[in-house]
Amino acid sequence: MAPARKSKAHQPAPLSRSLVLDNGAYTIKAGFVSGDAVDEPRIIPNCIARDRNKKIYVASELGKCTDFSEVAFRRPVEKGFIVNWEAEKEIWEHEFFDDKAPLPCDPSDTRLVLAEPSNSLPVLQTNCDQMVFEEFGFASYYRGIGPSFSAYHDVQGILRTPRDPGTVAQLPAEILLLIDTGYSHTTITPILQGRPIHSAIRRLDVGGKLLTNYLTRLLSLRHYDMRNETYIVNEMKEAACYVSLDFKGDLERTWKGTRGERRESYLNGGGVARDYVLPDFHTRMKGIVREFDPLQTSRARKLAAGESSEDVLTLRNERFTVPEVLFHPSDIGIRQPGIADLVMQSLRVLPTGLWPGLLANIIVVGGNSLFDGFVERLQKEIVQLAPDECFVRVARPVDPITSTWLGGANLAIHEHINALSVTKQEYEEYGAAWVSRKFATGVES
């Protein structure tokens, strides 16, 4: 009798389609990768909103809202971590799994590549893994630290390093220092051979949300009560604020003077003041930034008692003191160092031999990096703190909002993804603890 043939271990067919998700606190960046084809990512508001008429908008439905005055938001992400899976599940189902989903997805034959923040709590990671496999039923899954996805970019291309034509970018990048300044917080992550150096990761609890709240407080004290208008204030922040390269000089130019005094630079705006025309959601759906007009300001005061066709806020030092919190959090009582000091804190726990490579390859991503002057100011401050023999280069991708997603898309077509990801069958066989260990280990060198 012939000996029984040993059955071969079942090897699942390789998946040809991946859903890449950068699940940010303010927006979700989502798109598919099929084979070597990378789709354009969609930017989806990561919230459930309710307007003053009690109408509910889920995620991308927010685009149908015609009046953002007094809109209330429910966000499933707090301090960078998904803490409300009930709301997040509703958003994912609306965007990916419903019959009329904008990005229809069949999870049974799709790999999910999900970006997560650094130093997430194990219990939150386990909850996430359970939702992916048990609730949504994805065939395969990889959960990786978002900043490490940026190593799968052409980093030298972003830094505009001179090189021979036809040179192929090394993926993952050998070394870089990634600064991600988003809605919830700012993180500094040194990355070596595509893997984050966890002991050197530093976090600053200042992000777009805190800056918007700070601007709301200033405007409510100086102009109108804007405490229920955070959406409008956030648009104002993005349109009018900038990072000052001469903070003391700009502060001097916007100073009114002592009591009863009206300094000339204050009266004419000092080149800093701007008028912001608030939206009325009838004739103007978005606010408008325009040059400061002293005559218009005095005329507006005279018309304040009567009918006026527009509500105008004059922004002076608010334009640059709000983003300044990223560099000096102590200005508003936060006991943490600024971004440049955190970069040096991160470097000090690493061998000095890595410093030149990290300082010469600094990439900034996230919405706050879009402030005018942000990159120049950051480079200026790091140069002042870094050793003289180290060359400092700071660069921002063309689109810092979708940069992490594009890195994840490049990872999804890279050979590493098969070694990194976990199948549903493996999850059911080995359990959640094994999955967490595998994601923490990464690619075996």
mmCIF file of N, CA, C and O in Angstrom, residues 213-245:
data_model
loop_
_atom_site.group_PDB
_atom_site.id
_atom_site.type_symbol
_atom_site.label_atom_id
_atom_site.label_comp_id
_atom_site.label_asym_id
_atom_site.label_seq_id
_atom_site.Cartn_x
_atom_site.Cartn_y
_atom_site.Cartn_z
ATOM 1 N N ASN A 213 -8.667 75.873 18.380
ATOM 2 C CA ASN A 213 -9.310 76.249 19.645
ATOM 3 C C ASN A 213 -8.684 77.513 20.233
ATOM 4 O O ASN A 213 -9.383 78.362 20.808
ATOM 5 N N TYR A 214 -7.369 77.634 20.092
ATOM 6 C CA TYR A 214 -6.676 78.828 20.594
ATOM 7 C C TYR A 214 -7.112 80.068 19.807
ATOM 8 O O TYR A 214 -7.394 81.128 20.397
ATOM 9 N N LEU A 215 -7.201 79.949 18.477
ATOM 10 C CA LEU A 215 -7.662 81.074 17.661
ATOM 11 C C LEU A 215 -9.114 81.419 17.997
ATOM 12 O O LEU A 215 -9.485 82.602 18.061
ATOM 13 N N THR A 216 -9.936 80.414 18.227
ATOM 14 C CA THR A 216 -11.338 80.643 18.623
ATOM 15 C C THR A 216 -11.404 81.459 19.904
ATOM 16 O O THR A 216 -12.197 82.401 20.030
ATOM 17 N N ARG A 217 -10.543 81.129 20.860
ATOM 18 C CA ARG A 217 -10.529 81.845 22.139
ATOM 19 C C ARG A 217 -10.111 83.301 21.941
ATOM 20 O O ARG A 217 -10.729 84.218 22.496
ATOM 21 N N LEU A 218 -9.075 83.525 21.120
ATOM 22 C CA LEU A 218 -8.613 84.894 20.880
ATOM 23 C C LEU A 218 -9.692 85.728 20.194
ATOM 24 O O LEU A 218 -9.943 86.878 20.578
ATOM 25 N N LEU A 219 -10.326 85.151 19.181
ATOM 26 C CA LEU A 219 -11.359 85.897 18.448
ATOM 27 C C LEU A 219 -12.566 86.191 19.333
ATOM 28 O O LEU A 219 -13.182 87.258 19.230
ATOM 29 N N SER A 220 -12.916 85.223 20.201
ATOM 30 C CA SER A 220 -14.069 85.427 21.080
ATOM 31 C C SER A 220 -13.808 86.524 22.100
ATOM 32 O O SER A 220 -14.733 87.220 22.533
ATOM 33 N N LEU A 221 -12.548 86.703 22.487
ATOM 34 C CA LEU A 221 -12.196 87.765 23.424
ATOM 35 C C LEU A 221 -12.122 89.127 22.745
ATOM 36 O O LEU A 221 -12.479 90.150 23.342
ATOM 37 N N ARG A 222 -11.669 89.148 21.474
ATOM 38 C CA ARG A 222 -11.364 90.421 20.818
ATOM 39 C C ARG A 222 -12.440 90.885 19.840
ATOM 40 O O ARG A 222 -12.523 92.070 19.541
ATOM 41 N N HIS A 223 -13.227 89.943 19.298
ATOM 42 C CA HIS A 223 -14.176 90.308 18.243
ATOM 43 C C HIS A 223 -15.577 89.786 18.574
ATOM 44 O O HIS A 223 -16.296 90.375 19.353
ATOM 45 N N TYR A 224 -15.935 88.654 17.953
ATOM 46 C CA TYR A 224 -17.252 88.040 18.157
ATOM 47 C C TYR A 224 -17.100 86.754 18.955
ATOM 48 O O TYR A 224 -16.021 86.160 19.018
ATOM 49 N N ASP A 225 -18.200 86.292 19.512
ATOM 50 C CA ASP A 225 -18.207 84.990 20.195
ATOM 51 C C ASP A 225 -18.224 83.896 19.133
ATOM 52 O O ASP A 225 -19.226 83.674 18.462
ATOM 53 N N MET A 226 -17.086 83.211 18.958
ATOM 54 C CA MET A 226 -16.942 82.200 17.910
ATOM 55 C C MET A 226 -16.863 80.789 18.488
ATOM 56 O O MET A 226 -16.451 79.858 17.792
ATOM 57 N N ARG A 227 -17.261 80.618 19.737
ATOM 58 C CA ARG A 227 -17.053 79.321 20.389
ATOM 59 C C ARG A 227 -17.837 78.187 19.748
ATOM 60 O O ARG A 227 -17.443 77.023 19.858
ATOM 61 N N ASN A 228 -18.944 78.497 19.073
ATOM 62 C CA ASN A 228 -19.717 77.457 18.382
ATOM 63 C C ASN A 228 -19.443 77.424 16.879
ATOM 64 O O ASN A 228 -20.164 76.768 16.143
ATOM 65 N N GLU A 229 -18.393 78.137 16.455
ATOM 66 C CA GLU A 229 -18.111 78.258 15.019
ATOM 67 C C GLU A 229 -16.720 77.731 14.693
ATOM 68 O O GLU A 229 -15.954 78.353 13.957
ATOM 69 N N THR A 230 -16.372 76.580 15.257
ATOM 70 C CA THR A 230 -15.010 76.073 15.070
ATOM 71 C C THR A 230 -14.715 75.737 13.609
ATOM 72 O O THR A 230 -13.566 75.841 13.168
ATOM 73 N N TYR A 231 -15.719 75.333 12.845
ATOM 74 C CA TYR A 231 -15.489 75.021 11.434
ATOM 75 C C TYR A 231 -15.060 76.284 10.680
ATOM 76 O O TYR A 231 -14.103 76.265 9.890
ATOM 77 N N ILE A 232 -15.745 77.392 10.936
ATOM 78 C CA ILE A 232 -15.413 78.662 10.280
ATOM 79 C C ILE A 232 -14.042 79.149 10.744
ATOM 80 O O ILE A 232 -13.230 79.622 9.936
ATOM 81 N N VAL A 233 -13.756 79.014 12.040
ATOM 82 C CA VAL A 233 -12.460 79.452 12.568
ATOM 83 C C VAL A 233 -11.336 78.609 11.971
ATOM 84 O O VAL A 233 -10.252 79.123 11.652
ATOM 85 N N ASN A 234 -11.573 77.313 11.785
ATOM 86 C CA ASN A 234 -10.551 76.455 11.200
ATOM 87 C C ASN A 234 -10.226 76.896 9.765
ATOM 88 O O ASN A 234 -9.058 76.933 9.361
ATOM 89 N N GLU A 235 -11.280 77.244 8.990
ATOM 90 C CA GLU A 235 -11.043 77.761 7.639
ATOM 91 C C GLU A 235 -10.253 79.068 7.684
ATOM 92 O O GLU A 235 -9.378 79.307 6.851
ATOM 93 N N MET A 236 -10.576 79.915 8.651
ATOM 94 C CA MET A 236 -9.874 81.183 8.813
ATOM 95 C C MET A 236 -8.393 80.938 9.123
ATOM 96 O O MET A 236 -7.508 81.600 8.560
ATOM 97 N N LYS A 237 -8.139 79.987 10.012
ATOM 98 C CA LYS A 237 -6.753 79.649 10.378
ATOM 99 C C LYS A 237 -5.969 79.185 9.155
ATOM 100 O O LYS A 237 -4.834 79.639 8.905
ATOM 101 N N GLU A 238 -6.558 78.298 8.361
ATOM 102 C CA GLU A 238 -5.863 77.758 7.201
ATOM 103 C C GLU A 238 -5.615 78.825 6.136
ATOM 104 O O GLU A 238 -4.616 78.776 5.422
ATOM 105 N N ALA A 239 -6.534 79.801 6.032
ATOM 106 C CA ALA A 239 -6.417 80.804 4.975
ATOM 107 C C ALA A 239 -5.518 81.977 5.363
ATOM 108 O O ALA A 239 -4.849 82.551 4.491
ATOM 109 N N ALA A 240 -5.488 82.339 6.644
ATOM 110 C CA ALA A 240 -4.863 83.612 7.021
ATOM 111 C C ALA A 240 -3.620 83.483 7.890
ATOM 112 O O ALA A 240 -2.820 84.416 7.943
ATOM 113 N N CYS A 241 -3.415 82.376 8.582
ATOM 114 C CA CYS A 241 -2.296 82.276 9.519
ATOM 115 C C CYS A 241 -0.997 81.907 8.807
ATOM 116 O O CYS A 241 -1.007 81.274 7.756
ATOM 117 N N TYR A 242 0.106 82.285 9.412
ATOM 118 C CA TYR A 242 1.430 81.969 8.864
ATOM 119 C C TYR A 242 2.424 81.859 10.015
ATOM 120 O O TYR A 242 2.177 82.344 11.121
ATOM 121 N N VAL A 243 3.552 81.229 9.741
ATOM 122 C CA VAL A 243 4.628 81.120 10.726
ATOM 123 C C VAL A 243 5.596 82.268 10.492
ATOM 124 O O VAL A 243 6.123 82.429 9.386
ATOM 125 N N SER A 244 5.825 83.054 11.513
ATOM 126 C CA SER A 244 6.676 84.237 11.378
ATOM 127 C C SER A 244 8.149 83.853 11.402
ATOM 128 O O SER A 244 8.586 83.048 12.222
ATOM 129 N N LEU A 245 8.919 84.463 10.494
ATOM 130 C CA LEU A 245 10.371 84.294 10.499
ATOM 131 C C LEU A 245 11.037 85.356 11.366
ATOM 132 O O LEU A 245 12.235 85.299 11.608
#
